[in-house]
Coordinates of C-alpha atoms in Angstrom, one line a residue:
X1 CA 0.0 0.0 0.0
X2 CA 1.4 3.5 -1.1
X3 CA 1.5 6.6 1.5
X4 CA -1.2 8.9 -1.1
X5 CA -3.8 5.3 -0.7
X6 CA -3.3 4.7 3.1
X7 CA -3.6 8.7 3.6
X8 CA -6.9 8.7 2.2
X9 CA -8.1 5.8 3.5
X10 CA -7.2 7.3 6.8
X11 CA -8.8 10.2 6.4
X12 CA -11.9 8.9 5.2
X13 CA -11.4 7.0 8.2
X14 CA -11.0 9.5 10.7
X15 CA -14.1 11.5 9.2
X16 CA -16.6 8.9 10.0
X17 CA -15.9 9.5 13.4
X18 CA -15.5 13.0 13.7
X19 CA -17.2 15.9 12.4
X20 CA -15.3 18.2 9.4
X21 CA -14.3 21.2 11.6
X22 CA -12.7 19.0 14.5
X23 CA -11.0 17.2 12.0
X24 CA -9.5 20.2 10.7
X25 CA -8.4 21.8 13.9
X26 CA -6.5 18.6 15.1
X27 CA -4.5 18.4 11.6
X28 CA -3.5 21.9 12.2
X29 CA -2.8 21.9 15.5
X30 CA -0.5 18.2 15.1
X31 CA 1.1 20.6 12.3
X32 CA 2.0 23.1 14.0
X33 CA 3.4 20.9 17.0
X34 CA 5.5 19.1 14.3
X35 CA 7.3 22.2 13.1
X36 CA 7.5 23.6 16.4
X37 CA 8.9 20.7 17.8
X38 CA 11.3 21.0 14.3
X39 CA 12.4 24.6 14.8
X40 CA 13.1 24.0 18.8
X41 CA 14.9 20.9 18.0
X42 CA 17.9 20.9 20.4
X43 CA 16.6 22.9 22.6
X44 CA 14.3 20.4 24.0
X45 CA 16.4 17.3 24.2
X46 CA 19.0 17.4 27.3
X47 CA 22.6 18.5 27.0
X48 CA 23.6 14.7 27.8
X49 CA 22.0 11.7 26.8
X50 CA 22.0 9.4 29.5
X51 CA 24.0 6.0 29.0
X52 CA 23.3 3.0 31.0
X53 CA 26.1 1.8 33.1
X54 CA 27.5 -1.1 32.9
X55 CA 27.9 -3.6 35.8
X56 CA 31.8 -4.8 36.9
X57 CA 32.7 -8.1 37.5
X58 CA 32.9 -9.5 41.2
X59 CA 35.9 -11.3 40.5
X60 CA 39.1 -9.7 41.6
X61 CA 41.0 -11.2 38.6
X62 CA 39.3 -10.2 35.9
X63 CA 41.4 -7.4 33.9
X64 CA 39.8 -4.0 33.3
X65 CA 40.6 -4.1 29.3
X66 CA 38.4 -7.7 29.5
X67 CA 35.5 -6.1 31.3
X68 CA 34.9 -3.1 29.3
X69 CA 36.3 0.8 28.9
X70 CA 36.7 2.3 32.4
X71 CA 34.7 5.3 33.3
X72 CA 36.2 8.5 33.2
X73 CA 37.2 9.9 36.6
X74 CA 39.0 12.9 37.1
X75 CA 41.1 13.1 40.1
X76 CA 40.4 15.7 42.3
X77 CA 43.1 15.6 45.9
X78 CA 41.7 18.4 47.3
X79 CA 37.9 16.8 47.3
X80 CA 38.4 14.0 49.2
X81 CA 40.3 11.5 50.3
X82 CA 44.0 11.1 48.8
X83 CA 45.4 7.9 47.4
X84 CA 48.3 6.0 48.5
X85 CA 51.2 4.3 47.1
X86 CA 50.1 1.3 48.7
X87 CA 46.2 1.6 46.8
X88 CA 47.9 1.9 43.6
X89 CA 50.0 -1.3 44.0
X90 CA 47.2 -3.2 45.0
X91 CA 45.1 -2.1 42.6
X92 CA 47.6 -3.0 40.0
X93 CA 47.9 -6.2 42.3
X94 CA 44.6 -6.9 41.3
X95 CA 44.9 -6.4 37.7
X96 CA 43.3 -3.0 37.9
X97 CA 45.5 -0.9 36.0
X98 CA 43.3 2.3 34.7
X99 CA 42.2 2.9 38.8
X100 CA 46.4 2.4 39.8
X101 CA 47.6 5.0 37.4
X102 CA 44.6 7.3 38.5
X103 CA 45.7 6.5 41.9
X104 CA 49.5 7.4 41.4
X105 CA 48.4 10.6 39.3
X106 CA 46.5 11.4 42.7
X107 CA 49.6 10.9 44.4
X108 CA 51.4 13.0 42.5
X109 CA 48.9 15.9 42.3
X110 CA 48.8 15.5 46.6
X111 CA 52.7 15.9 46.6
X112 CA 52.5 19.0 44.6
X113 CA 50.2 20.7 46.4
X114 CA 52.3 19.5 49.3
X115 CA 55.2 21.1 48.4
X116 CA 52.8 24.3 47.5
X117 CA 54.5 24.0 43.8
X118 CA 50.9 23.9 42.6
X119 CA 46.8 24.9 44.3
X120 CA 44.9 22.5 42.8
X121 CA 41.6 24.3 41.9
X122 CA 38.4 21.6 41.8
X123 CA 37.8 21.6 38.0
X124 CA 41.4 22.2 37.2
X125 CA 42.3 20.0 33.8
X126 CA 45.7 17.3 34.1
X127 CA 47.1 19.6 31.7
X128 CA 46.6 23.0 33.4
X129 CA 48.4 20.9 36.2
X130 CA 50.9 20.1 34.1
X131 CA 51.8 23.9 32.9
X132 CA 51.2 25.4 36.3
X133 CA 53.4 23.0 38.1
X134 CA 55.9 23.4 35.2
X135 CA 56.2 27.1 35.0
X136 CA 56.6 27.5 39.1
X137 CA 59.0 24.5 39.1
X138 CA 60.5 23.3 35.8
X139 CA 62.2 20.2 36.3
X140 CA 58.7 18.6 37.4
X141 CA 57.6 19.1 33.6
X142 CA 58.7 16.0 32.1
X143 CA 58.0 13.7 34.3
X144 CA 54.2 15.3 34.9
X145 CA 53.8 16.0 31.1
X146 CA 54.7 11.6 30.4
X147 CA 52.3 11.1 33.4
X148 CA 49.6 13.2 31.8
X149 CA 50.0 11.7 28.6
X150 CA 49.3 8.2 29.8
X151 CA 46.3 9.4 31.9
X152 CA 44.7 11.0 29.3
X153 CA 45.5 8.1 27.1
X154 CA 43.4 6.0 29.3
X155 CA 41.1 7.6 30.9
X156 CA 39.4 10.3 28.6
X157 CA 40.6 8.3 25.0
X158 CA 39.5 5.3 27.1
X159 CA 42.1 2.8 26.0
X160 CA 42.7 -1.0 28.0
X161 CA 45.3 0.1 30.8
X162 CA 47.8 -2.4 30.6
X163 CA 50.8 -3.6 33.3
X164 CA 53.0 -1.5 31.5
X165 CA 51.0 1.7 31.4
X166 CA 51.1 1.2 35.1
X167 CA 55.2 0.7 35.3
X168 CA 55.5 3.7 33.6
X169 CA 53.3 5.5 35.7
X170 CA 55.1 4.0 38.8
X171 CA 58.5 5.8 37.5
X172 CA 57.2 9.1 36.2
X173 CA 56.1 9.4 39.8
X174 CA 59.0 8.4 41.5
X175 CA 60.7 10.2 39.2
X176 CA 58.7 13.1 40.7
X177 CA 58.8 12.1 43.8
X178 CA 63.1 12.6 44.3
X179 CA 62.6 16.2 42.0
X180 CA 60.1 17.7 44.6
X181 CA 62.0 15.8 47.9
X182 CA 64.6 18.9 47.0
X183 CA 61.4 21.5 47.5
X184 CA 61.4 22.7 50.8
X185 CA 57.9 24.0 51.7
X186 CA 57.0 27.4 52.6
X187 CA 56.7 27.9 56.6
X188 CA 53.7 30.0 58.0
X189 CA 56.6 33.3 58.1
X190 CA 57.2 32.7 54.5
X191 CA 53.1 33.1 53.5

């Protein structure tokens, strides 16, 4: 059946049942909601479509790449709790590699603020870490800039961390680690 035959049977169908004028009036007004509804397009649908979330696996030994792409998280030390050293390894213990090099990235954000080389502002990007922390204290760069690199590799391209994204992490921030243990912090006469 062609639209011009199913149309008029339609029609014919729908004026059995109603009188001329209604008829009219509800083809108008369904018209006029259609291009309103056209014109206001984006307007009316939400900024973010919601995505469902996947569930993780209960088993501890399941690898992150084989359960899916992680979620993007992005670290914030100064709204709540820091991460440790000792999360990171056992998270990578566990085969969790995307959480461990969050984790050390956390660590490494904590130990800049630490050593006041950088104020970590909530909504502040990796990379506006990176050239903050650079510019007040330059040999921190490379070591940050490699660390952001790999973060932003797996969390917002959302690649599968792997063991070695993870042993890279671990020296960048080591590496890190011994360039700001020469940082002496400010004291309370030095604000």
């Amino acid at each position: 059946m062609n639209f011009s035959r199913w149309w008029t049977e339609t029609t014919a169908a729908l004026g059995d049942h109603l009188p001329l004028p209604l008829a009219a009036l509800l083809l108008v007004l369904a018209t006029v909601l259609t291009a309103t509804a056209w014109y206001t397009f984006p307007a009316w649908l939400p900024r973010r479509l919601p995505r469902p979330r996947r569930r993780r696996s209960a088993r501890p030994h399941q690898r992150e790449s084989e359960t899916g792409s992680p979620v993007t998280v992005i670290p914030q030390p100064a709204a709540g709790p820091v991460g440790t050293v000792g999360t990171a390894d056992r998270l990578a213990a566990e085969g969790r590699y995307g959480e461990a090099v969050r984790e050390r990235l956390r660590v490494m954000l904590h130990q800049l603020t630490e050593r006041q080389v950088v104020r970590v502002r909530p909504g502040m990007t990796v990379t506006e870490v990176v050239t903050e922390a650079t510019a007040n204290h330059p040999p921190a760069g490379p070591p940050l800039t490699a660390a952001a690199a790999i973060f932003s590799e797996l969390w917002y391209a959302q690649r599968p961390a792997t063991a070695d994204h993870d042993h890279r992490m671990r020296g960048h921030a080591g590496q890190l680690g011994d360039l700001l243990a020469t940082v002496t912090r400010p004291t309370d006469d030095d604000r």
